[in-house]
Structures are given as C-alpha cells and as structure tokens.
CSV table of C-alpha atoms and ligand atoms in Angstrom, one decimal:
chain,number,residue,atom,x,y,z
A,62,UNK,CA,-13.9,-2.2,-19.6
A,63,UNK,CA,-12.5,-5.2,-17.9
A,64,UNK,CA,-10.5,-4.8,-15.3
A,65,UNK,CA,-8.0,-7.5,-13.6
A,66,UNK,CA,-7.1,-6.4,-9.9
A,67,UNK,CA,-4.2,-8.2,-8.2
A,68,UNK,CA,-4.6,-8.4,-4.5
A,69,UNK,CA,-7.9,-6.8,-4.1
A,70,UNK,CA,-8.7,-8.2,-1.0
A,71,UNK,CA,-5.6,-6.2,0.9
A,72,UNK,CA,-5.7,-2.7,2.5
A,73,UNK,CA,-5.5,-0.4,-0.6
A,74,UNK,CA,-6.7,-3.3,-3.4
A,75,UNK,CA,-9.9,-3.2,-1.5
A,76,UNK,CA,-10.2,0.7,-1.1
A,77,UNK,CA,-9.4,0.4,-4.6
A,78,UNK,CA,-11.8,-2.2,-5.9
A,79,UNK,CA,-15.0,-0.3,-3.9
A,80,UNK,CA,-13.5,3.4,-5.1
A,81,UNK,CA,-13.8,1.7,-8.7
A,82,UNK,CA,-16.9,-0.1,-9.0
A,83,UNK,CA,-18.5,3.6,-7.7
A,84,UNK,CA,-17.2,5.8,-9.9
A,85,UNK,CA,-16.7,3.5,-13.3
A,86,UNK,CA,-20.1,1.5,-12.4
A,87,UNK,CA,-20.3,0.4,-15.5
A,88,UNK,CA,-16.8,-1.3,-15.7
A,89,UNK,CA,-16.2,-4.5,-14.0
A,90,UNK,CA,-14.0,-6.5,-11.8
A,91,UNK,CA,-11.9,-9.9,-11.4
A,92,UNK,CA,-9.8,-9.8,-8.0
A,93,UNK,CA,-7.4,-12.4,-7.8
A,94,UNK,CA,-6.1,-12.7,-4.3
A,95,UNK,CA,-4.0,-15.9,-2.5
A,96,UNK,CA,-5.7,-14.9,0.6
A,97,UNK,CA,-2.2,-14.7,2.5
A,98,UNK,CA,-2.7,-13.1,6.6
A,99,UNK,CA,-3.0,-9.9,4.4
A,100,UNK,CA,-5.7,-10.9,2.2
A,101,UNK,CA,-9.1,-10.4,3.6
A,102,UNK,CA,-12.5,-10.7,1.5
A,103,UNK,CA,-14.6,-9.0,4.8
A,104,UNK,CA,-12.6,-5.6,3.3
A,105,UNK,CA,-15.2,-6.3,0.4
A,106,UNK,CA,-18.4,-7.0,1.8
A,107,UNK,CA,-19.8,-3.8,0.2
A,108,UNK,CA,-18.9,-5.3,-3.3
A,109,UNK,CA,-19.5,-9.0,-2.7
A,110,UNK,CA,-22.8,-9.5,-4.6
A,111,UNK,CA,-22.3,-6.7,-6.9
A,112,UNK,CA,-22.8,-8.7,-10.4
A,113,UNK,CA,-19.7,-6.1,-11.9
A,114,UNK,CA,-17.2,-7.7,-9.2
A,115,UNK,CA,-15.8,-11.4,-9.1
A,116,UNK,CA,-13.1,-13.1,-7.1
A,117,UNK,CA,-10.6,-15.8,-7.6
A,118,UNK,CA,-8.5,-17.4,-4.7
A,119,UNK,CA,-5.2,-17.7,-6.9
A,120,UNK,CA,-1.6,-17.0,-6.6
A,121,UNK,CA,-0.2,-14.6,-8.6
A,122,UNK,CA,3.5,-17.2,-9.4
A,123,UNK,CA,0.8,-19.7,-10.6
A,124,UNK,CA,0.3,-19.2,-14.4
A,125,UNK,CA,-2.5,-21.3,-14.8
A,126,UNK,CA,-4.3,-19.1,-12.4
A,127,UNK,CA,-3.1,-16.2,-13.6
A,128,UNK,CA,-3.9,-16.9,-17.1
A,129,UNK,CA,-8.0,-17.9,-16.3
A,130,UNK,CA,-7.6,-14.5,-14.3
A,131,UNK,CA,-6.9,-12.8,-17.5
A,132,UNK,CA,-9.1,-13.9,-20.2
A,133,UNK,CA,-10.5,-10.7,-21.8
A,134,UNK,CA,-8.9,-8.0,-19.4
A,135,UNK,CA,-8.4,-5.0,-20.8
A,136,UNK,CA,-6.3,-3.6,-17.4
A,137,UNK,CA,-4.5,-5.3,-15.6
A,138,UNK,CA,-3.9,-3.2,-11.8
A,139,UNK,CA,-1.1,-4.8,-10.0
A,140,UNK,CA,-1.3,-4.7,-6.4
A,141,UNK,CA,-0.7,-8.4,-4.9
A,142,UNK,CA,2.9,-8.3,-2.7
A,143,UNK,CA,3.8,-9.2,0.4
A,144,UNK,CA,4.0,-5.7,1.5
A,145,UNK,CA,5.3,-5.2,5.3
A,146,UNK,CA,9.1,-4.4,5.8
A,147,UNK,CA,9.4,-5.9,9.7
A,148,UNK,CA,8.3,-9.2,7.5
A,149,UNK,CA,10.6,-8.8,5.0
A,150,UNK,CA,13.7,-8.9,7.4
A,151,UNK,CA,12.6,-12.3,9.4
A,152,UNK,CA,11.4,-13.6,6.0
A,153,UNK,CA,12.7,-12.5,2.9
A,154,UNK,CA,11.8,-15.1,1.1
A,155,UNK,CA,8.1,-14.8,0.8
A,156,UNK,CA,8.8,-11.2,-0.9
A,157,UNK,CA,11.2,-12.4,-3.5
A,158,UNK,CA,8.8,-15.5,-4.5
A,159,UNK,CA,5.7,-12.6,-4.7
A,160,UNK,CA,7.2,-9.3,-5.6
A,161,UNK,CA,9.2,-10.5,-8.5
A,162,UNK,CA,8.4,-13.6,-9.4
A,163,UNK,CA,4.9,-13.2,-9.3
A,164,UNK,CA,5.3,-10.1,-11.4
A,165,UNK,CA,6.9,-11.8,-13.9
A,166,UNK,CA,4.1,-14.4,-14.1
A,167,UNK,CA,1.8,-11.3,-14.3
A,168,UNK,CA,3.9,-9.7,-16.9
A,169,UNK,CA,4.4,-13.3,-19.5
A,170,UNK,CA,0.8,-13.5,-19.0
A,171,UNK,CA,-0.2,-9.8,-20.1
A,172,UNK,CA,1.5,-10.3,-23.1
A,173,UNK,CA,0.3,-13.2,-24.0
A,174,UNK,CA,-3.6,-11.6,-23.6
A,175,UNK,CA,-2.6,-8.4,-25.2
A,176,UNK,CA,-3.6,-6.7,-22.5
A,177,UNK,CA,-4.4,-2.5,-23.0
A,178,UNK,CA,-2.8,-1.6,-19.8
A,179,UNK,CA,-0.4,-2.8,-17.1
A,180,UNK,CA,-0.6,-0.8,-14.3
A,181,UNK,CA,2.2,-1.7,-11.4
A,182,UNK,CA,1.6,-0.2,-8.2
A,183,UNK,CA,4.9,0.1,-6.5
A,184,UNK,CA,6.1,2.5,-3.5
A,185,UNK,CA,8.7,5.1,-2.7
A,186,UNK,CA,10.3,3.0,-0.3
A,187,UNK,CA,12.9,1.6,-3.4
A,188,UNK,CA,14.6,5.6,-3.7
A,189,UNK,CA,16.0,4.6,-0.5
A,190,UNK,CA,16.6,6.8,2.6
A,191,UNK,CA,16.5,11.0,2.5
A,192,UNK,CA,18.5,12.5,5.1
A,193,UNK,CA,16.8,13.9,8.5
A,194,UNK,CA,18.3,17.2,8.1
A,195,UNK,CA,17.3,17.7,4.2
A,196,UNK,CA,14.7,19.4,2.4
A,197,UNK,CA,15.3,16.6,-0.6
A,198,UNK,CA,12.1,14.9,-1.9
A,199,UNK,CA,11.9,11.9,-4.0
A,200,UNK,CA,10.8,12.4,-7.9
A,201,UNK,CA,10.6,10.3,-10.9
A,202,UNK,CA,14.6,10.5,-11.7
A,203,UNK,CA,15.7,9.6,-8.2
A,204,UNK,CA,18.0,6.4,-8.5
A,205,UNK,CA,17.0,3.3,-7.3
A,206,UNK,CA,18.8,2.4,-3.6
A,207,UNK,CA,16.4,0.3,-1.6
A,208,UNK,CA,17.6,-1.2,1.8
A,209,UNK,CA,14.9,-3.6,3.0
A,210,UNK,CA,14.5,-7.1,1.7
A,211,UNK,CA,10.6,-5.6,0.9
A,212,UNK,CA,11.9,-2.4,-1.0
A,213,UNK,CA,15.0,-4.4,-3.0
A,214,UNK,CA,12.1,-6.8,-4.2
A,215,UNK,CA,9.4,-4.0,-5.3
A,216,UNK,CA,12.5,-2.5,-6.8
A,217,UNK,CA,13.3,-5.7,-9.1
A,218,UNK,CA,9.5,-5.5,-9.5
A,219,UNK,CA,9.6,-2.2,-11.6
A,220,UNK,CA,12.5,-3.3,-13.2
A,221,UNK,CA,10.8,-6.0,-14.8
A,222,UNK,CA,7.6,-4.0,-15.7
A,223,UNK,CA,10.0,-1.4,-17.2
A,224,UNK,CA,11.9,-4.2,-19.0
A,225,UNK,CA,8.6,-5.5,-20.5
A,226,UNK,CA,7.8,-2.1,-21.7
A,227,UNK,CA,11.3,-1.7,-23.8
A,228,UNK,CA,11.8,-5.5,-24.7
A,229,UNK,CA,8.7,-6.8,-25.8
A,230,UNK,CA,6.6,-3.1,-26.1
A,231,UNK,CA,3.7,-3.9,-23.1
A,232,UNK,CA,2.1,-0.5,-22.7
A,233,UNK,CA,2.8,-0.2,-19.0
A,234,UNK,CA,2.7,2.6,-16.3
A,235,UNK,CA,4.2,3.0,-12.9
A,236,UNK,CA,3.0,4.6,-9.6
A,237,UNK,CA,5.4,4.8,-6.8
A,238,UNK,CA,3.3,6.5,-3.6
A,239,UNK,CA,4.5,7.1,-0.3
A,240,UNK,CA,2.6,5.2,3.3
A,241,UNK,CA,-0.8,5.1,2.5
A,242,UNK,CA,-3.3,5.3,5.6
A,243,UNK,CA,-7.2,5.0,6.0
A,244,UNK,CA,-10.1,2.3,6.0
A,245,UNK,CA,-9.2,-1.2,6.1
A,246,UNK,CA,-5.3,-1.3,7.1
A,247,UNK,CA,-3.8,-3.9,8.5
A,248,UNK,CA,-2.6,-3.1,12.1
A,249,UNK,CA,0.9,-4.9,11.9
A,250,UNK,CA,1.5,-1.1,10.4
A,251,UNK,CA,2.4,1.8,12.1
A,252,UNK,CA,-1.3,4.0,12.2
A,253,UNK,CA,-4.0,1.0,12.9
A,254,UNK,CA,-1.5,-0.5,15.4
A,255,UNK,CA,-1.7,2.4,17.2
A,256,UNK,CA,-4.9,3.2,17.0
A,257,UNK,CA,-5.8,-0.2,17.9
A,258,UNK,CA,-3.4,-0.8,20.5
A,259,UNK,CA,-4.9,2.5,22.4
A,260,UNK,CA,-8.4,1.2,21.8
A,261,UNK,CA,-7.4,-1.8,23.9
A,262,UNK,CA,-5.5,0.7,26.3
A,263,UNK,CA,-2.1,-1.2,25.3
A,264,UNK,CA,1.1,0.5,24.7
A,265,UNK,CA,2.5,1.8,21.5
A,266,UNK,CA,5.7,0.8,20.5
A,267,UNK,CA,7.9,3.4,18.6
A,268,UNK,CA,11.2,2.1,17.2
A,269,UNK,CA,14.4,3.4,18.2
A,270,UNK,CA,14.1,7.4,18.8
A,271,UNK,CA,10.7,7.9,17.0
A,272,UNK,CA,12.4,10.7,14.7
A,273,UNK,CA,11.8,8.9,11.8
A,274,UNK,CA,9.6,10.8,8.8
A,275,UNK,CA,7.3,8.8,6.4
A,276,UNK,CA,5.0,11.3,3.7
A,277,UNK,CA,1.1,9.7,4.6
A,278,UNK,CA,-1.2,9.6,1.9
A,279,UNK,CA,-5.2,8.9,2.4
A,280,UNK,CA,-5.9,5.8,0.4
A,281,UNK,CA,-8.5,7.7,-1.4
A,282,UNK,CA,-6.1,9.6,-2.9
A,283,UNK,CA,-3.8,7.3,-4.0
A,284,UNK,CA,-6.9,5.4,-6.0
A,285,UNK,CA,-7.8,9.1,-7.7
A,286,UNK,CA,-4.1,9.0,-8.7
A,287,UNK,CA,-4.2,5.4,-9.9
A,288,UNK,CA,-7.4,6.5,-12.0
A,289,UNK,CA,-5.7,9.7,-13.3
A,290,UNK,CA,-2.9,7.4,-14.3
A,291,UNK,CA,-4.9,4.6,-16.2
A,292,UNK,CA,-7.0,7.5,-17.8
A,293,UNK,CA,-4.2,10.0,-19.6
A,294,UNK,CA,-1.0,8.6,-18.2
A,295,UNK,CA,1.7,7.8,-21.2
A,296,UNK,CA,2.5,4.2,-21.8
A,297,UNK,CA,5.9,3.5,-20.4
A,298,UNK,CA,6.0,6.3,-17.4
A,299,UNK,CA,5.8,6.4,-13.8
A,300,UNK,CA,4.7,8.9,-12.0
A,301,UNK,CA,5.4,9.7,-8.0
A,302,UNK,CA,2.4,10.1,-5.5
A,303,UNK,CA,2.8,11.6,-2.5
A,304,UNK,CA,0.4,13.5,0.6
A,305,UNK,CA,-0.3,16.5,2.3
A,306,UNK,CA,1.7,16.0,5.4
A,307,UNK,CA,5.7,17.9,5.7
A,308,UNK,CA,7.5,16.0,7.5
A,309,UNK,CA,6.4,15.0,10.4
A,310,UNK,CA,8.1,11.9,12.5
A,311,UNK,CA,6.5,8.8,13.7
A,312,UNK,CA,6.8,10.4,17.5
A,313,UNK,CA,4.6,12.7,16.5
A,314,UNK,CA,2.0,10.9,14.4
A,315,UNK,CA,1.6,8.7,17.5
A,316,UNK,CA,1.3,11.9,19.7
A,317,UNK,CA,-1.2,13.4,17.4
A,318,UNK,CA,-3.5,9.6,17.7
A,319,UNK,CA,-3.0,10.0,21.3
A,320,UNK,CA,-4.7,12.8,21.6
A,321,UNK,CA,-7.5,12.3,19.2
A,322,UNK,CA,-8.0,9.4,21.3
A,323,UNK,CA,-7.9,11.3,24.3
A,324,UNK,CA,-5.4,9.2,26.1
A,325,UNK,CA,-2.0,9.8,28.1
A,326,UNK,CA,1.4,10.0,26.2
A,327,UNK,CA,2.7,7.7,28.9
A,328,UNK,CA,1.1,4.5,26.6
A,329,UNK,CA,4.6,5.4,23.9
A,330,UNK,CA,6.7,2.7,24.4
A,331,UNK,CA,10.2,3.1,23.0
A,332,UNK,CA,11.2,-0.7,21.6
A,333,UNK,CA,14.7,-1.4,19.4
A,334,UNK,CA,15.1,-0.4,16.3
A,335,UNK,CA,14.2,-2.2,12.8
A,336,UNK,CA,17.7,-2.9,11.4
A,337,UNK,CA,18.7,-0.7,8.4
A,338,UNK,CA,15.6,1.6,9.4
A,339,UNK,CA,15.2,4.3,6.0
A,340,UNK,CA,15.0,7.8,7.9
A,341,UNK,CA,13.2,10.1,5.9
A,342,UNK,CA,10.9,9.6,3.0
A,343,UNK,CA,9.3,12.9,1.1
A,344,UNK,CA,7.8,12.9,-2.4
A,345,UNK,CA,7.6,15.4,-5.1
A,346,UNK,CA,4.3,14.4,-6.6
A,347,UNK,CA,4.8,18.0,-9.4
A,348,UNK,CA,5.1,15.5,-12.4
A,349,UNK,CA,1.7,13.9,-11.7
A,350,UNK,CA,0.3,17.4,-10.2
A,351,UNK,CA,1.3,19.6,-13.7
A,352,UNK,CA,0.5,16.9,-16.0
A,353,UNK,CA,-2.7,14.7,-15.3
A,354,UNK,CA,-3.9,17.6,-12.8
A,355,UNK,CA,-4.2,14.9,-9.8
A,356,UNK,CA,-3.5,16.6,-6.4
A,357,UNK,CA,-4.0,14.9,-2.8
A,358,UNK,CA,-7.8,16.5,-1.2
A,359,UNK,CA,-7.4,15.0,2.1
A,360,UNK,CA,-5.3,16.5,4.8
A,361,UNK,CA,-3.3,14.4,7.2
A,362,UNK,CA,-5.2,15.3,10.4
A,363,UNK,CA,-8.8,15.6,9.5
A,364,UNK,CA,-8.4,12.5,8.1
A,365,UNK,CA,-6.3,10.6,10.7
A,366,UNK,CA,-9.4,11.7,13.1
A,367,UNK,CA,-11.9,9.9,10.3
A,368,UNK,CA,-9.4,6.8,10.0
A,369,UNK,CA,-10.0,6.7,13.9
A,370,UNK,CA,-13.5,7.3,13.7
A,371,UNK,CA,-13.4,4.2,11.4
A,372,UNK,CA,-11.5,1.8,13.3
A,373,UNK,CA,-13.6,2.3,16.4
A,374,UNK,CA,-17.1,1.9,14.1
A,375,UNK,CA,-15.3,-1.3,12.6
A,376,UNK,CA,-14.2,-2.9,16.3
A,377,UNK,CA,-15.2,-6.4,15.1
A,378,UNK,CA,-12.9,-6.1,11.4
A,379,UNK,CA,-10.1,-5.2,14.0
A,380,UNK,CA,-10.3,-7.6,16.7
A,381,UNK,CA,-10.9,-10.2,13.9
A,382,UNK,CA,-7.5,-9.4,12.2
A,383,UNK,CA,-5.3,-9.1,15.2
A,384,UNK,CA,-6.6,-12.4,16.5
A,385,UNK,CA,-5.0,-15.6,14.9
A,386,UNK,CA,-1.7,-15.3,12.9
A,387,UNK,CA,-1.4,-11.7,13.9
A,388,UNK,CA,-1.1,-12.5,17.7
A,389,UNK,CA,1.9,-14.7,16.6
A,390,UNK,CA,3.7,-12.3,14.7
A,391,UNK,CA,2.8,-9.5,17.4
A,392,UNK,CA,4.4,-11.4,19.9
A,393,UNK,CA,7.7,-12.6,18.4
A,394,UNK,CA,8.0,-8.7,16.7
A,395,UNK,CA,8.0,-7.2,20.1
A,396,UNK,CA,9.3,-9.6,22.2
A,397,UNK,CA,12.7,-8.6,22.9
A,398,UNK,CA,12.2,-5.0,22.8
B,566,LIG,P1,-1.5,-5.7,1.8
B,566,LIG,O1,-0.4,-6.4,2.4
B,566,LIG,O2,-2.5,-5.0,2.7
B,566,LIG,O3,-2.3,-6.6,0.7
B,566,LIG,C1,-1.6,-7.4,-0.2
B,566,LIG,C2,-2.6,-8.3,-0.8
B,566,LIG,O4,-1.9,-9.1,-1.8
B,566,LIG,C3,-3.3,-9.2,0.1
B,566,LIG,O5,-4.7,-9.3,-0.1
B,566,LIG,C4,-2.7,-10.6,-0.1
B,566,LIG,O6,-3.5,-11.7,0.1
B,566,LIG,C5,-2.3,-10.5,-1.6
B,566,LIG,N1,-1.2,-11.3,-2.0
B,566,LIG,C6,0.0,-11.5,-1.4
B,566,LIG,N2,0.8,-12.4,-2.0
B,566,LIG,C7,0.0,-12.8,-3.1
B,566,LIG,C8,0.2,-13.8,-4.1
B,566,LIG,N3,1.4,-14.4,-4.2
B,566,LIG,N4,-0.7,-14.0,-5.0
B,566,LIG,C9,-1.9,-13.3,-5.0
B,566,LIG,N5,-2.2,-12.4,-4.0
B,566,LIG,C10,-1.2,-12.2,-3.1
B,566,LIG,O7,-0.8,-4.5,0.9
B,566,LIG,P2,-1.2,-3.0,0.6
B,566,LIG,O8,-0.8,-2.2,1.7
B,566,LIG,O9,-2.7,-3.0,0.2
B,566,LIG,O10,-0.3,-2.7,-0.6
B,566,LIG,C11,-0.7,-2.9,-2.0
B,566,LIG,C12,0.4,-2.6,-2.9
B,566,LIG,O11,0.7,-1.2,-2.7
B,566,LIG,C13,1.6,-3.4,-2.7
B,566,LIG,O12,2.2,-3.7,-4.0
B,566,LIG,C14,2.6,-2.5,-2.0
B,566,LIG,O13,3.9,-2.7,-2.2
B,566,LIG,C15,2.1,-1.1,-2.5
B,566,LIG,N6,2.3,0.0,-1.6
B,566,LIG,C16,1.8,0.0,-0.4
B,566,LIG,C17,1.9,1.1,0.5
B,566,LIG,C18,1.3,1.2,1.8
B,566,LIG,O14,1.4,2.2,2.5
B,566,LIG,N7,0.5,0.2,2.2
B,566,LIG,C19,2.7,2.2,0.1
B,566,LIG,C20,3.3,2.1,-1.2
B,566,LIG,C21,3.1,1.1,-2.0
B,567,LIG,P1,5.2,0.9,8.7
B,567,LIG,O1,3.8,1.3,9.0
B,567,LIG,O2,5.7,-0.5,9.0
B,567,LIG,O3,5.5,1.3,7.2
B,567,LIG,P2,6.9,1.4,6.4
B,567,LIG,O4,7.9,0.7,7.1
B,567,LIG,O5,6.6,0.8,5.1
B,567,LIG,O6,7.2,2.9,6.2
B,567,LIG,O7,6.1,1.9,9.5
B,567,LIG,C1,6.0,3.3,9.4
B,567,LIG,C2,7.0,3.9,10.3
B,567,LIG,O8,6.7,3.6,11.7
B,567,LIG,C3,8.4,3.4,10.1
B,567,LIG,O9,9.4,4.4,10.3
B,567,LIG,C4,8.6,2.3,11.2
B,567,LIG,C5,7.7,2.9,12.3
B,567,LIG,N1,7.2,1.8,13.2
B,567,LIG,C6,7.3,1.9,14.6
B,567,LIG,O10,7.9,2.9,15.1
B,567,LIG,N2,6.7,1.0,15.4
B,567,LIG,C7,6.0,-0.1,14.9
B,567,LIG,O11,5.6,-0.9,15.7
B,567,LIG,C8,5.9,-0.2,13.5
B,567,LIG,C9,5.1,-1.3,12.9
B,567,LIG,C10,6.4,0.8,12.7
C-alpha cells in the first residue's frame, strides 16, 4: 500500500508518519509538506533514510505538485492546514487559501488518480462552543457552528470532502478529534508553551479567566483511530475522536504542568482574552468506540508527565522552534496583554 500523507512534517503528520511506517512496515510513504513555520522535517529524523518514506517540498493549492505527489497512491491522509486559531484571527487569509482551497486541489486530484481512500483529518473545533455549565458532548450529528476564521475554514474543508463523496462518488472518510497533545507540538499551543515557557522559568499566560475546557487527546491515539478508520471505516462517514480527560479547564491543565515541573503557581499570568474564545469542547467518541472498537489507552496525566519528560530530553527541537519566526509571533501575540 501507498500512502500519500499531507503535511507530514507538522506535530501530528509526523507522529503519524513514524506511528505508520512501525506498525504497517511494509507500506510506504510520500509526505508532501510546504514547510510553512509549522512544517518541520527534524520531527522526522527517525524516518529520514527509511527507503519506505519520501518527501516532497510542495504546496498543497499547487496542482502540479499535488498531482506528482499522487501518482500511484492508494490513500491519500489529509493533514496539511494552517492549524492555530490565535493565527487565524490576525490572518485569516492563509487558512482560507490552505484549508479549503488546498483541499479542493487535493480532492480534483484524488479523483483524477482514482485514489482507494481519502481520509480528511479535521477537528471538533467546527461543532462550535458547548456551554460551561453542560454535560453536552459533541457527536457525529452535531451541526456545524464554527466561530474562528481556523474552525469556519476546516468546516468548508469537510464540506467539500463530503461534497466529493455525494457528487462525484470519492470513497472518503472523516475524523473530527478534539486538542491533541504529545511529542513534537508546536509551542505557539497551549501544553508545549507551557511547558517550555517553565523550562525557561518564564511566565505562562492564560487567556481571560482560564475556565475554559478543551477534551486532550495523546497523539498516539489519535493515529490508532486514523488507522482503525482507514482499516474498517465505511466510505462516506466520519467518525468523532476524543480523550480520557472530563473536563478539566486550561487553569488547571497549567496547574497540573506546574507541578509536574515542580515550580510555583505564581509563573500563571492572566493575559486578554482571544476574541470569540469557544468555552467548552467535549466529544462523544461511542460511534467510533461501538463500531471499529478504537478506544483512547493513554490517560491525560501519565501522559502529560511523559510529554514533559519529552520536551525536556528534546531541549535543542524546542529552542530551535521558538527561535526565528516564532519569537516574532510570541512577541506581537502577547504584547498587549
Ligand atoms: P501543524 O500546524 O503542526 O502542521 C501542519 C503541517 O501542514 C505543517 O507541516 C505545514 O508545513 C503543513 N502545511 C501547511 N500549509 C500547507 C500547504 N499549503 N501545503 C502543504 N503543506 C502545508 O498541524 P497539526 O497540529 O499537526 O494538525 C494536523 C491536522 O489535524 C490539521 O488538519 C488540523 O486542523 C487537525 N487537527 C489538529 C488538532 C490539534 O490539536 N493539533 C486537533 C484537531 C484537528
Ligand atoms: P490552543 O492550544 O491554541 O488550541 P485550541 O485553540 O485549538 O483549542 O489553546 C487551547 C486552550 O488554551 C484554548 O482555550 C486557548 C488557551 N490558551 C491560553 O489560555 N493561553 C495561550 O497562550 C494559548 C496559546 C492558548
């Protein structure tokens, strides 16, 4: 099997890509990545010379690209977006041009190779916001209300692949997961920013009151559940992934890191709020539980203390990432908090 991997060379393409080649070895890869701040081919060092794996620098609105990319795929695993919400509100631009056009690209192209398999990887973030108060989870059937430049534009995304799968028959499937966390993330996000920051004895800044609940998902999980999905999923569905964790706010998450870390909880630093901030995400993950029999194994704090474990074994991946562009964006993001 031949497998085409969009944005490979980000946080979870990566996990993905190295989760793959060691339990299908036999299978192999093309990764076609643009290399944006996000990509980064040091996430694949373990893979680099394995003879199963290949990379193309390409972007996924270019068809040309896209098309070389594709010859003789059988899967195609759709990963490449611009993926980070604070982002999306300074520049929604970038995330339209990606997220929906470049899936389009993707799409045209799939159908033109025939491929077997479509797979889009998309996020709960597009159900929109659950109240604080609520024991309400998100499932399969929830309508579509996203808020954020990043989630309207992963929403159009599905749209499309849905829309490919009625109009012109491309066997498709869906996965929308909640925040994924674990080896490899970027540290503009909420978990490796904090864990970083603390590393460098720097504040962590929570926005607005810090009551705000996202469902965390080890990124080992969330590639099981892909590979469940490509295995028995049925052409044309999507299925919902979520974690172990109940609802627990970002205050706490970042409380639970502190002490981990063994540091003092006077490093929180409350900064202003992201506009139009979702409050609550939760995820009924029963359709993907009862029939493909995927659960999540990891547990949010064993493996919050492994992800720290990680990032302070991998001080040089770190320090390289939040050095350049990143030191840029950090300071305009929290400048006038
Ligand atoms: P990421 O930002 O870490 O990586 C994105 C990758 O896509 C990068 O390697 C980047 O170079 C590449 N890319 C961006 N634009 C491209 C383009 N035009 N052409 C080719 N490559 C391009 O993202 P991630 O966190 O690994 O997320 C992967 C996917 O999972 C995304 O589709 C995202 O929406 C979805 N998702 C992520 C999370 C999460 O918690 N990180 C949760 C739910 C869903
Ligand atoms: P993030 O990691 O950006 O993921 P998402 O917005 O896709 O859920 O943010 C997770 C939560 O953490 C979200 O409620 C916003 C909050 N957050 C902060 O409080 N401070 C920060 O500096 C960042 C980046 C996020």
């Amino acid at each position: 099997m031949k497998l085409l991997v969009t944005g490979g060379a980000g946080f979870i393409g990566s996990n993905f890509i190295r989760y793959w080649l060691k339990n299908h070895s036999e299978d192999s890869i093309v990764n076609l990545d643009a290399l944006t701040y996000a990509g980064n081919l040091e996430n694949l060092s373990a893979v680099e010379k394995n003879p199963h794996y290949s990379f193309i620098k390409g972007d996924i609105t270019d068809p040309e690209k896209v098309d070389q990319a594709m010859n003789e795929v059988d899967w195609v695993v759709h990963f490449a977006a611009e993926s980070h919400v604070d982002r999306s509100i300074t520049g929604p631009a970038a995330f339209v041009k990606t997220n929906i056009i470049g899936t389009e690209v993707l799409l045209d192209v799939a159908l033109k190779h025939n491929v077997k398999r479509f797979h889009h990887v998309s996020t709960d973030e597009v159900f929109g916001a659950l109240e604080l108060d609520s024991t309400d989870k998100f499932n399969e059937t929830t309508p579509y209300d996203p808020r954020s430049p990043y989630s309207a534009s992963k929403a159009g995304s599905d749209h499309l692949v849905r829309a490919y799968y009625h109009t012109y028959q491309l066997p498709i499937t869906i996965t929308n997961c909640s925040n994924n966390f674990g080896p490899y993330h970027h540290p503009e996000k909420i978990i490796p920013l904090a864990i970083t920051n603390l590393l460098e004895n720097k504040k962590v800044p929570i926005y607005g009151d810090g009551l705000h609940v996202r469902d965390w998902l080890y990124v080992e999980d969330h590639c099981r559940a892909i590979d469940r999905v490509l295995a028995d999923g049925k052409i044309g569905e999507t299925y919902c992934i979520g974690g172990l964790t109940h609802d627990i706010n970002n205050l706490e998450v970042v409380k639970k890191i502190i002490a981990l870390m063994g540091k003092d909880e006077s490093l929180i630093e409350f900064v202003k709020d992201r506009p139009g901030h979702d409050r609550r995400y939760a995820i009924d993950w029963s359709k993907i539980k009862n029939e493909l029999g995927w659960e999540p194994k990891y547990d949010f704090d064993t493996w919050l203390g492994k992800t720290i474990e990680w990032f302070k074994e991998h001080e040089s991946w770190w320090r390289n990432v939040k050095s350049g562009e990143y030191r840029e964006y950090y300071e305009k993001q929290y400048s006038n908090s």
